[in-house]
Every structure is written in C-alpha cells, then in structure tokens.
PDB file of C-alpha atoms in Angstrom:
ATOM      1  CA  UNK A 760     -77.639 -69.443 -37.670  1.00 95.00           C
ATOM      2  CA  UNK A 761     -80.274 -67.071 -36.163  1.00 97.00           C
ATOM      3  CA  UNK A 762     -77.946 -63.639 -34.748  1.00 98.00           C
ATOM      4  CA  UNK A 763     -78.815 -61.708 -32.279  1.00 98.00           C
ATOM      5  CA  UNK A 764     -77.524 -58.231 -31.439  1.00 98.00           C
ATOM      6  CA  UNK A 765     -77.536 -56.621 -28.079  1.00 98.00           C
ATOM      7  CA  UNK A 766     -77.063 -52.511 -28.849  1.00 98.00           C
ATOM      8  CA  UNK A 767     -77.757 -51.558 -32.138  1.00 98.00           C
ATOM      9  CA  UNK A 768     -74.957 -48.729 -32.388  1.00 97.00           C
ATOM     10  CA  UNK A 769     -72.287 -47.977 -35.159  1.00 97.00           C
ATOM     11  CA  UNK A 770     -70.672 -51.054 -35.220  1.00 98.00           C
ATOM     12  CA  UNK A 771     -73.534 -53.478 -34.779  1.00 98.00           C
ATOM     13  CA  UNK A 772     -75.096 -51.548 -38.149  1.00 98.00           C
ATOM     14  CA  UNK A 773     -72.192 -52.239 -40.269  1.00 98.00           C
ATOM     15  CA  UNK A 774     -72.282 -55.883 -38.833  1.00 98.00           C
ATOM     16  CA  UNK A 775     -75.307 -56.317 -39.696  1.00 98.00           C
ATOM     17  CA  UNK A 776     -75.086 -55.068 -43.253  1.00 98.00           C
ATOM     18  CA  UNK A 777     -71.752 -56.991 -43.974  1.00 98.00           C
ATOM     19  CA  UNK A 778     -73.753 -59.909 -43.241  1.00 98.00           C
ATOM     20  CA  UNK A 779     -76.767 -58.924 -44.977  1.00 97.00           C
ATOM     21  CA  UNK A 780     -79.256 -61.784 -42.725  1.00 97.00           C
ATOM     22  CA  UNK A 781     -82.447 -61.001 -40.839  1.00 97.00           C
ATOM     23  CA  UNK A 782     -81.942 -60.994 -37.114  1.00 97.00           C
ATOM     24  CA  UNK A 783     -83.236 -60.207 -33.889  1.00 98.00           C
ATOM     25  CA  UNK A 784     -82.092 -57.183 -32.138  1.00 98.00           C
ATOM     26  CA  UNK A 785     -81.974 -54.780 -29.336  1.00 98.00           C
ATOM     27  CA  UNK A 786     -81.099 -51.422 -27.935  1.00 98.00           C
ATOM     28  CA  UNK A 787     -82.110 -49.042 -25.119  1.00 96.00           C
ATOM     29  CA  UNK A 788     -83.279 -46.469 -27.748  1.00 97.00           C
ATOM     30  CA  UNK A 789     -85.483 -48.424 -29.069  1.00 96.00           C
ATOM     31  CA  UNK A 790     -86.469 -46.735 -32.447  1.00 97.00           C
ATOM     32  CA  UNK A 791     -82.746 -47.616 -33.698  1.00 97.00           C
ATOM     33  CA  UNK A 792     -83.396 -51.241 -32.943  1.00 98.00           C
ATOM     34  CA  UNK A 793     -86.754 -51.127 -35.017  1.00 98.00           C
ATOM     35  CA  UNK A 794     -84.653 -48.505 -37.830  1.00 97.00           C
ATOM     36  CA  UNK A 795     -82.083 -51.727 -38.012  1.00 97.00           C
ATOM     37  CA  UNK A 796     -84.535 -54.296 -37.486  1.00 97.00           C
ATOM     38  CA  UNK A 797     -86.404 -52.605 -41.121  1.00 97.00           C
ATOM     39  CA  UNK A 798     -83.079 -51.955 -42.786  1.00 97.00           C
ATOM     40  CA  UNK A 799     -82.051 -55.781 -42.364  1.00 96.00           C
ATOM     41  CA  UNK A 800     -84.972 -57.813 -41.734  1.00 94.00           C
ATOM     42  CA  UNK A 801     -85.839 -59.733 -38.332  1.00 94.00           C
ATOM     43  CA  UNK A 802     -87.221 -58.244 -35.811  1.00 97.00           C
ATOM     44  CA  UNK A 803     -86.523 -55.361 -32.717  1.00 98.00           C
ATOM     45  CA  UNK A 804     -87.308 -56.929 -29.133  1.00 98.00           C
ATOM     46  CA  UNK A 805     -88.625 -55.294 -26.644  1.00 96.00           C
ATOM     47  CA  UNK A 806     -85.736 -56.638 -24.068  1.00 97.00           C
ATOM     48  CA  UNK A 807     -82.220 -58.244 -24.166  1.00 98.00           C
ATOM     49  CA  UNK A 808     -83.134 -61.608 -23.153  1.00 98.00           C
ATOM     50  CA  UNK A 809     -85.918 -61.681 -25.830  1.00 98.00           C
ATOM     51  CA  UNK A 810     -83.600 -61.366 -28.177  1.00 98.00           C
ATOM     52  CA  UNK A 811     -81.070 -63.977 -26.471  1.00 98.00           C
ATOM     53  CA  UNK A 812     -84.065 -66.407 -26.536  1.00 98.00           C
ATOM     54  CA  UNK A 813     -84.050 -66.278 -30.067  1.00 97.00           C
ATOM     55  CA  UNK A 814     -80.576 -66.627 -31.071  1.00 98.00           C
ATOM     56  CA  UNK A 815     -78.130 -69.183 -32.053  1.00 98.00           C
ATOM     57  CA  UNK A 816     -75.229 -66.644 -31.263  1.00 98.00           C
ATOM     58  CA  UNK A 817     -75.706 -63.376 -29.474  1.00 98.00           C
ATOM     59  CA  UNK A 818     -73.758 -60.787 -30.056  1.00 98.00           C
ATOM     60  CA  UNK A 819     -72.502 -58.361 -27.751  1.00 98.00           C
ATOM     61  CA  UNK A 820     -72.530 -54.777 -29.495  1.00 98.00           C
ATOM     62  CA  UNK A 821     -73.215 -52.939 -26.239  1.00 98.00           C
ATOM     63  CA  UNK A 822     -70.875 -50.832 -23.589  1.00 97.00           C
ATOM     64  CA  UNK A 823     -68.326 -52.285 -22.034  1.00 97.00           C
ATOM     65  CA  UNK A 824     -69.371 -51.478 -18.536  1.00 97.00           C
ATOM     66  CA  UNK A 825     -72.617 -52.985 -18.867  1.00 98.00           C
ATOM     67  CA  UNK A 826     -71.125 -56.419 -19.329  1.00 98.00           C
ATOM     68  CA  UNK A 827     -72.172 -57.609 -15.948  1.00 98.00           C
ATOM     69  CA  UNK A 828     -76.009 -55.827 -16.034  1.00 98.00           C
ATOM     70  CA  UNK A 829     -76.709 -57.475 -19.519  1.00 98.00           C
ATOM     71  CA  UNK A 830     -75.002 -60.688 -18.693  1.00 98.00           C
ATOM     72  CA  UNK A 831     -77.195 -60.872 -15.865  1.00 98.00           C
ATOM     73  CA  UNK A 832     -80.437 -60.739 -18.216  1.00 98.00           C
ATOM     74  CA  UNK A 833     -79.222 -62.923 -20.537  1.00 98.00           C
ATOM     75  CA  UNK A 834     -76.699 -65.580 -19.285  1.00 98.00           C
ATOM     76  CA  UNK A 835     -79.810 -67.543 -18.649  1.00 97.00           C
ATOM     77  CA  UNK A 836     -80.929 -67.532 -22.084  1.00 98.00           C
ATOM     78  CA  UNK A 837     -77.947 -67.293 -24.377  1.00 98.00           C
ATOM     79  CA  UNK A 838     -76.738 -70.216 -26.188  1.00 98.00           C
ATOM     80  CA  UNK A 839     -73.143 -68.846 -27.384  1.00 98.00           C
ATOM     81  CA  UNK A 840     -72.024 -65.687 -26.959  1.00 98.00           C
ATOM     82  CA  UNK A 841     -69.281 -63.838 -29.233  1.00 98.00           C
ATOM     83  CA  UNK A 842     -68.628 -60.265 -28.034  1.00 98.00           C
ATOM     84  CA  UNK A 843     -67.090 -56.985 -29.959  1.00 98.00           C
ATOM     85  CA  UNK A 844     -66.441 -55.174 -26.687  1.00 98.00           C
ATOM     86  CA  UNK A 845     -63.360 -53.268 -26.596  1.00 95.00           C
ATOM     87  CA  UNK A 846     -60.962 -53.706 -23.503  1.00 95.00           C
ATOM     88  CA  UNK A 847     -62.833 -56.579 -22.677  1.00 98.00           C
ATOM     89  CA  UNK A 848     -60.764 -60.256 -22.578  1.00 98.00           C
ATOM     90  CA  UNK A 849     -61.671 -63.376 -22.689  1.00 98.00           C
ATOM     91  CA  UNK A 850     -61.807 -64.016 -19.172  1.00 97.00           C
ATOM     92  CA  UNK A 851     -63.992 -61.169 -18.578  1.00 98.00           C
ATOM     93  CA  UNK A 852     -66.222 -62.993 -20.830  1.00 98.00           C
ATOM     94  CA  UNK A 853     -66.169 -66.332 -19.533  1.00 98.00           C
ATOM     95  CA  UNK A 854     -66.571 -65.079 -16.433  1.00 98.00           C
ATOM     96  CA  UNK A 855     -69.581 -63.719 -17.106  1.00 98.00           C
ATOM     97  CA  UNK A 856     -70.871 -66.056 -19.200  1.00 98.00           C
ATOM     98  CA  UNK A 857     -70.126 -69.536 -17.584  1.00 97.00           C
ATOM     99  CA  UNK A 858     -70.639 -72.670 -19.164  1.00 96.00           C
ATOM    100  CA  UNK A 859     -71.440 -70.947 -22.297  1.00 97.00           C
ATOM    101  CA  UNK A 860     -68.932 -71.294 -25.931  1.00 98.00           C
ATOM    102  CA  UNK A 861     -67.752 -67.439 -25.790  1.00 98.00           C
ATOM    103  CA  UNK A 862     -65.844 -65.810 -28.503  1.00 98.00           C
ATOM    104  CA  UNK A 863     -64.066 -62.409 -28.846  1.00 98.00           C
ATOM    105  CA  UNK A 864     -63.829 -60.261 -31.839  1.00 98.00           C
ATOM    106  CA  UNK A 865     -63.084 -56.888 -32.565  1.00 98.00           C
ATOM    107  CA  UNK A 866     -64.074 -55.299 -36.461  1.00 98.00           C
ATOM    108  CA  UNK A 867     -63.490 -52.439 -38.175  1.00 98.00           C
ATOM    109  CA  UNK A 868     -66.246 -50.248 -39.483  1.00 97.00           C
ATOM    110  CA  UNK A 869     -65.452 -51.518 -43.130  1.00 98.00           C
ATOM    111  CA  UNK A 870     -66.899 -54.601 -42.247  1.00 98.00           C
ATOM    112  CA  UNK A 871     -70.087 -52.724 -43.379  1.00 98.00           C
ATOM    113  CA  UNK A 872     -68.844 -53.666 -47.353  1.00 98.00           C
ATOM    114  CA  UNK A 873     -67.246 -56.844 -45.987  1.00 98.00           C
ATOM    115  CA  UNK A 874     -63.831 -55.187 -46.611  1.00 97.00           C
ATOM    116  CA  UNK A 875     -63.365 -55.071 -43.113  1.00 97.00           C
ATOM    117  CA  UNK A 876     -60.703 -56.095 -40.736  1.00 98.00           C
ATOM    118  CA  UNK A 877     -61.434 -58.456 -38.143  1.00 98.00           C
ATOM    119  CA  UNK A 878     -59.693 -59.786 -34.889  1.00 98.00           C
ATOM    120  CA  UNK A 879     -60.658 -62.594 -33.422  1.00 98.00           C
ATOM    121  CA  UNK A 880     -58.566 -63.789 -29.990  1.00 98.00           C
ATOM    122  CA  UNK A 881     -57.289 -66.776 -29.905  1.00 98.00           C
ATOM    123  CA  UNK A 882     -58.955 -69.630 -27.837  1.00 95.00           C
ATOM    124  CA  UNK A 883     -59.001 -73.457 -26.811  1.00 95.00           C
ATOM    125  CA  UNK A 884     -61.412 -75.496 -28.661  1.00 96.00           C
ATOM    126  CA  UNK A 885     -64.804 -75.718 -27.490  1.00 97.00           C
ATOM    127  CA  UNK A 886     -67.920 -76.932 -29.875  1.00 96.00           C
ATOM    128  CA  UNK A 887     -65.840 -78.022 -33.364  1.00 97.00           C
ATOM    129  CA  UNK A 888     -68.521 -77.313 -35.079  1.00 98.00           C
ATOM    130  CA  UNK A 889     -69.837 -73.996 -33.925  1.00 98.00           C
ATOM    131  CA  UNK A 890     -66.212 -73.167 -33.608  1.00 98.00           C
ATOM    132  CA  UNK A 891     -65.952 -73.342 -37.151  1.00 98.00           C
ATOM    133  CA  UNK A 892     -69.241 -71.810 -37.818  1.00 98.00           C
ATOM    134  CA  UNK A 893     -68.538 -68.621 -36.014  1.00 98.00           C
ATOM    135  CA  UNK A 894     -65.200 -68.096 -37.452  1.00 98.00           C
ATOM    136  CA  UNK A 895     -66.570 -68.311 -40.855  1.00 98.00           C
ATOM    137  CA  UNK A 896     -69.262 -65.905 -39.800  1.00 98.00           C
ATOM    138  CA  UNK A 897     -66.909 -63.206 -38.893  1.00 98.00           C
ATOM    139  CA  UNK A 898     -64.498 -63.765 -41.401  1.00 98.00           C
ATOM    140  CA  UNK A 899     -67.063 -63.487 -44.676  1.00 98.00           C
ATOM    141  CA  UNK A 900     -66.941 -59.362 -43.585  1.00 98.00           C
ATOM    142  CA  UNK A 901     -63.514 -59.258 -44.804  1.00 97.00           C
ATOM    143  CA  UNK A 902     -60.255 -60.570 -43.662  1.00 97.00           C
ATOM    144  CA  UNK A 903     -59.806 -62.530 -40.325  1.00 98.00           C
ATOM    145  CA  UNK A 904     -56.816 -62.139 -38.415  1.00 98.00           C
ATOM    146  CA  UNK A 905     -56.606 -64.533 -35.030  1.00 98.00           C
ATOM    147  CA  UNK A 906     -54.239 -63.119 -32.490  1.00 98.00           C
ATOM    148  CA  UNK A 907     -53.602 -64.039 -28.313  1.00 98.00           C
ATOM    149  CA  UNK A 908     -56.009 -62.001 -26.473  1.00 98.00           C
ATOM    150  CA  UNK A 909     -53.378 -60.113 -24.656  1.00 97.00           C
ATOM    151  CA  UNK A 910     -52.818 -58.786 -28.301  1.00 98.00           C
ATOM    152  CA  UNK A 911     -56.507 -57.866 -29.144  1.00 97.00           C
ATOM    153  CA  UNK A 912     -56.365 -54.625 -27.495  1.00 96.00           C
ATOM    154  CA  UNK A 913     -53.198 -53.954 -29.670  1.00 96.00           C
ATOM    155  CA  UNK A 914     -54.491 -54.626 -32.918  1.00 97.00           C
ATOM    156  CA  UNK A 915     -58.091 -52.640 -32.362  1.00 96.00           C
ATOM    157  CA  UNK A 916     -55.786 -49.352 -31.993  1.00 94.00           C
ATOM    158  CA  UNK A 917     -54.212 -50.510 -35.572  1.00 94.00           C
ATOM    159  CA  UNK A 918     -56.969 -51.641 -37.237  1.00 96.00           C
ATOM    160  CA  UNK A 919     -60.662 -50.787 -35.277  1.00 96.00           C
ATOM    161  CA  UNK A 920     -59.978 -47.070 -34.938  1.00 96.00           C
ATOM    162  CA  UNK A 921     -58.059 -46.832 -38.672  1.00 96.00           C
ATOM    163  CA  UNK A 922     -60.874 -46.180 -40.742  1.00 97.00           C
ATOM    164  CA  UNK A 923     -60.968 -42.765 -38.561  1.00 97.00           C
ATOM    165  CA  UNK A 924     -57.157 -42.130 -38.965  1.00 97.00           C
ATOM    166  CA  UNK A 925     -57.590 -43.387 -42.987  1.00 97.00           C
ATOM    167  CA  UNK A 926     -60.165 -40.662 -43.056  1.00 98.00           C
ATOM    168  CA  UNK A 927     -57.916 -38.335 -41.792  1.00 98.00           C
ATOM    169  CA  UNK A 928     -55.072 -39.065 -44.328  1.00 97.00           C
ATOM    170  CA  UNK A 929     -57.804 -38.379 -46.801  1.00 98.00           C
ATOM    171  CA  UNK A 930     -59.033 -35.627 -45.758  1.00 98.00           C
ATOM    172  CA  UNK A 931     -55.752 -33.434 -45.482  1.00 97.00           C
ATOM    173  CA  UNK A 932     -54.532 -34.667 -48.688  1.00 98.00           C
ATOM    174  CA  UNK A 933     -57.628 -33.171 -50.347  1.00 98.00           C
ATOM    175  CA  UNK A 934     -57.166 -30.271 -48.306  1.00 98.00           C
ATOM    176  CA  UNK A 935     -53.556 -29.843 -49.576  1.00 98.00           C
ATOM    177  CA  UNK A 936     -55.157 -30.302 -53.066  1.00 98.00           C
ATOM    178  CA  UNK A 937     -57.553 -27.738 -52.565  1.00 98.00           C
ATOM    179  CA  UNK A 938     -54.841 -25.172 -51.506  1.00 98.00           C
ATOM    180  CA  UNK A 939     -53.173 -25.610 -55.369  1.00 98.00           C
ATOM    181  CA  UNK A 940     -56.407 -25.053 -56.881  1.00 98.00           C
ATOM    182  CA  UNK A 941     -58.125 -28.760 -57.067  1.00 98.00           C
ATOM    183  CA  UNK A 942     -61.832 -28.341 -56.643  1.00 98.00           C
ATOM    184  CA  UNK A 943     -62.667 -31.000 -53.815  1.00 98.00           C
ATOM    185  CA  UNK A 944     -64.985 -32.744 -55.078  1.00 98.00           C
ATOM    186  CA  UNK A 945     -62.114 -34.256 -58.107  1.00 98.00           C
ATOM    187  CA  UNK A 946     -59.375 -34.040 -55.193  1.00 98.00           C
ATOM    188  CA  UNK A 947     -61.717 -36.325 -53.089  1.00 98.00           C
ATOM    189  CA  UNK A 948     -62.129 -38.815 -56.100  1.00 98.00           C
ATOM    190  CA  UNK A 949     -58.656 -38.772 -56.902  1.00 98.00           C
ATOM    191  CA  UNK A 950     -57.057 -39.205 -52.893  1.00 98.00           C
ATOM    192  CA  UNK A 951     -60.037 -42.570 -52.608  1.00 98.00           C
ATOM    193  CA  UNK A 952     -58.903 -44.096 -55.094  1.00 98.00           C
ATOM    194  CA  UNK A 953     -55.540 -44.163 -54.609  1.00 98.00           C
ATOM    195  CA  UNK A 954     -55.836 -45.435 -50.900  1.00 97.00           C
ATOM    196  CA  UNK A 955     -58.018 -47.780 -52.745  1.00 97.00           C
ATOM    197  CA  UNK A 956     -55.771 -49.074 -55.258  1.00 97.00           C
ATOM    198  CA  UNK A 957     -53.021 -49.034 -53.189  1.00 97.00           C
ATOM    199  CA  UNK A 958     -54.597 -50.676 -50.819  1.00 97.00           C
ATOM    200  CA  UNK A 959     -55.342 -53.435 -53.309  1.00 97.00           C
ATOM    201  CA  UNK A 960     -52.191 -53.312 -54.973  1.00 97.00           C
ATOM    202  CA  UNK A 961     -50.487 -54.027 -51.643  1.00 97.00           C
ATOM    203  CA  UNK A 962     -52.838 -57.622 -50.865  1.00 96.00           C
ATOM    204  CA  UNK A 963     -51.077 -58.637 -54.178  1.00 96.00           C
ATOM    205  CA  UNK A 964     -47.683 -57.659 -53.658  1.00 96.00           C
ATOM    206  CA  UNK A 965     -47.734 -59.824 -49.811  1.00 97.00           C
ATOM    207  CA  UNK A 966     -48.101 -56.258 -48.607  1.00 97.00           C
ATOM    208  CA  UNK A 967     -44.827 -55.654 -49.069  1.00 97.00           C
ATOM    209  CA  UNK A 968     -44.694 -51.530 -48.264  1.00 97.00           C
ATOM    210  CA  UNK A 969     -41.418 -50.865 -49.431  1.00 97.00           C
ATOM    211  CA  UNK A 970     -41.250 -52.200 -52.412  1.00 96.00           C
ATOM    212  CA  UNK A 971     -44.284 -49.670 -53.468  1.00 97.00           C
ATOM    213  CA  UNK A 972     -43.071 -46.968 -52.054  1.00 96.00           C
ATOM    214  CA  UNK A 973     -39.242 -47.664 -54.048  1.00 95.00           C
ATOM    215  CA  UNK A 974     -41.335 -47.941 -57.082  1.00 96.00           C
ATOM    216  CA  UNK A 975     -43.053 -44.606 -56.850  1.00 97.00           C
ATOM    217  CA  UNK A 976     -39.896 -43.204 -55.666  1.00 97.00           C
ATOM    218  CA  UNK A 977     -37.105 -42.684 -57.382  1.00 95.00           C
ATOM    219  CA  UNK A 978     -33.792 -41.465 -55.523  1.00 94.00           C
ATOM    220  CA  UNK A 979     -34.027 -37.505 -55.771  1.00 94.00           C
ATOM    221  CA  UNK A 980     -37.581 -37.110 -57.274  1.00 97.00           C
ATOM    222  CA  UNK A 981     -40.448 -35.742 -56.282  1.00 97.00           C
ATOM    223  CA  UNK A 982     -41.961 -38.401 -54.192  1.00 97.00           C
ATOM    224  CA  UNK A 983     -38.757 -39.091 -52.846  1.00 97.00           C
ATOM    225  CA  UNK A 984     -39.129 -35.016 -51.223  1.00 97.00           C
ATOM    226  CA  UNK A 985     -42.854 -35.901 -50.366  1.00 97.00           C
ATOM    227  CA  UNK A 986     -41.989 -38.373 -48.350  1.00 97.00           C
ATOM    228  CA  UNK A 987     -38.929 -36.427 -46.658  1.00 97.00           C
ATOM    229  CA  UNK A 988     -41.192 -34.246 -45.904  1.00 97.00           C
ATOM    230  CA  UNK A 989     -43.799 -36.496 -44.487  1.00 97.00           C
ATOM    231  CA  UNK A 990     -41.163 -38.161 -42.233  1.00 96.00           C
ATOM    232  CA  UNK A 991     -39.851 -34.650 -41.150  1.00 97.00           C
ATOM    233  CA  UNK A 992     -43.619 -33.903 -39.816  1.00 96.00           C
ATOM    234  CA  UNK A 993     -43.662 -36.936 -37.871  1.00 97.00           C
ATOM    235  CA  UNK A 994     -45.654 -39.007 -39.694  1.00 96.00           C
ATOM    236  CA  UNK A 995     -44.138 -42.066 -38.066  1.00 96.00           C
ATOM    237  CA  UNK A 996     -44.430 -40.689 -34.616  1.00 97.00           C
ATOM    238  CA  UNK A 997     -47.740 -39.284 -35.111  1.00 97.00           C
ATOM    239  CA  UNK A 998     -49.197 -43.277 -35.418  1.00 96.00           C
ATOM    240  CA  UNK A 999     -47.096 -44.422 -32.709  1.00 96.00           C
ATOM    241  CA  UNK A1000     -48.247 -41.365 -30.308  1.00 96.00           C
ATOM    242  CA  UNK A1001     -52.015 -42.700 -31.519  1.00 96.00           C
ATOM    243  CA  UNK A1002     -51.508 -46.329 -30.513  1.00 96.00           C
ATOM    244  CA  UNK A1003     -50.232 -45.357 -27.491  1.00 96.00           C
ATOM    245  CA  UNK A1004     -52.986 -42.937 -26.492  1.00 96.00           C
ATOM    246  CA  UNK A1005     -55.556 -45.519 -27.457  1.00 95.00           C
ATOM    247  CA  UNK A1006     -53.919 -48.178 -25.135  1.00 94.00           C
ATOM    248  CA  UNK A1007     -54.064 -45.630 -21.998  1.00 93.00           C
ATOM    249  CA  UNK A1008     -50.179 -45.455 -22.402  1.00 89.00           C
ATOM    250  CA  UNK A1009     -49.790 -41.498 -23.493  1.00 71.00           C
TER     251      UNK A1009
END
C-alpha cells in the first residue's frame, strides 16, 4: 500500500518512522517534506493532490481547519482517506470526502517506536478488504484500541497528549531526586525505566493497577506515605482537571 501524507509535522514523522515504508508526502514548508521524504524514502511533492495521485491511502496529518481547503484539492484524487485530525468526527470526514472509504484515527507520539497508542473510531463496513488492511496498518505502531467516535475525542486527552503528561511525571521525579543529591543524569535512567517496566509489568498483569501498587505497598511503609502524599497533592484531580481542559470543559 503506497501512503501518502498531507503535513509533514510531529505526528506525521513518528508515523512515518513507526512504519518504516517509503512514501509520498507533503507540507507547506516544503524543506520538512523533502527532510522526511530523505529520512524515510519516497518522495516530497510539490502539491497535495500530487501526492493524493499517488497514494493508495492518504493520510491526513494537517490542521484541522484546513479540512475543507485540502479536501477541496484532493477529494478528486484520493482513493481512501484515513485522517489523524483532532476534534474532527467522522461525519466531518465523510462529508468532505464523499463517496470515498474514510477512516479516523488518533496516535500517540510513541507510535514513532511502534509502542504507541492508537484510536481508531468505530465505523460500518465499507471495502472488507481495505478495511482490514488499514486497521492492520495502524495497529503494527503499537496497540489498537477501536472506540465510538463520540468517544475519540475522550481517549486523545488520555492517551494522544500522555506522552507530554508521562514526561512530566518524569521529569519532577528526577527533579525530586536531584534535590537529595542524585546527579540527573542516573535519576533520569533510574525514573525511565521504571515507567518502563512498570509499564510492561502492567500489559502482563491485565493492567491490573492495584494489585501493583498493593505489592509495592505495604500498609504503613514508605510507599504507602508516598502515595498519601501524592493523593494529598491532587494527583487524582490534577488528571481529571487535564482531561477536562483538553475537552474545552475547564
């Protein structure tokens, strides 16, 4: 399957890398098209519907608000369509693309390692076979979660804006470490792996979260005041306040 991208930003890079396959690509600044186009393979067009000429499936990696302007360029040309547009639903897309087998999917930067998370919205059945194809596309970048639409939105504040928020966690834990005398260079090593481990330890335990955190903790020790601690900042709230501000709802 030949893949096109249309913007050539953060997220269509790690794309692009998770999947590791020559394509065709495009961007209004066009020296990162030709930067990806080298990193990659395949080829930086000079125009959007160049680039849906050439593909199988083109890939929407631009702004939102330019959904109708692109669309316009290259509706004509495109032969499926799967977009990563945030706030963006399915009939949006359809809309704008008529007649055309349209998909919605939102990663997460991971996807770069093919560790990512992705979100794909649920929809009826339209070519079995490209169906299929596309799914399996998205889903070799990590794992592939299909949810309603009305819930995409949802799950991109959990799991398309975590890496930022994981970051976070990581970096004041190493700053904590640093204030008790842990060079942060080791600090850093040490807090990465852990969310690392943990992370995998969790897959094989059916992410069950608290059954690691009563194995770590024993009543009255010192994880046990860590985590009083944490919950007495407002950990909890903290994450719920951040969903909510991503969703408009703050």
């Amino acid at each position: 399957m030949q893949i096109g991208l249309i913007g050539c930003g953060n997220m269509a890079r790690a794309l692009a890398r998770g999947w590791g396959l020559p394509l065709a690509c495009s961007d209004p600044v066009a020296e990162r098209a030709r930067s990806l186009a080298a990193e990659v393979g395949g080829e930086a067009l000079a125009s959007n519907a160049e680039v849906a000429q050439r593909a199988d499936l083109l890939v929407l990696c631009h702004k939102p608000a330019q959904l109708q302007a692109v669309a316009e360029e290259v509706a004509p040309h495109a032969k499926a369509v799967a977009s990563i547009l945030a706030a963006t639903p399915l009939s949006a897309l359809q809309s704008a693309y008529p007649g055309k087998p349209v998909y919605r999917f939102i990663p997460s930067l991971p996807v770069e390692v093919r560790e990512g998370a992705v979100v794909q919205a649920a929809a009826p059945p339209q070519d079995a076979a490209l169906d299929r194809e596309v799914a399996e596309l998205f889903a070799g970048l990590g794992t592939l979660v299909v949810l309603d639409d009305s819930l995409v939105d949802v799950a991109m504040g959990l799991m398309s804006c975590a890496p930022a928020y994981v970051a976070l966690v990581a970096e004041a834990q190493i700053d904590a470490g640093v204030r008790k005398g842990i060079p942060a260079a080791q600090g850093a090593e040490l807090v990465v792996q852990t969310l690392s481990g943990t992370a995998e330890l969790l897959r094989q335990r059916g992410n069950d979260t608290m059954a690691i955190r009563r194995e770590v903790a024993s009543p009255g020790g010192l994880t046990a005041r860590g985590l009083d601690a944490l919950e007495r900042g407002g950990l909890r709230a903290a994450f719920s306040d951040a969903l909510d501000a991503v969703l408009g709802e703050d």
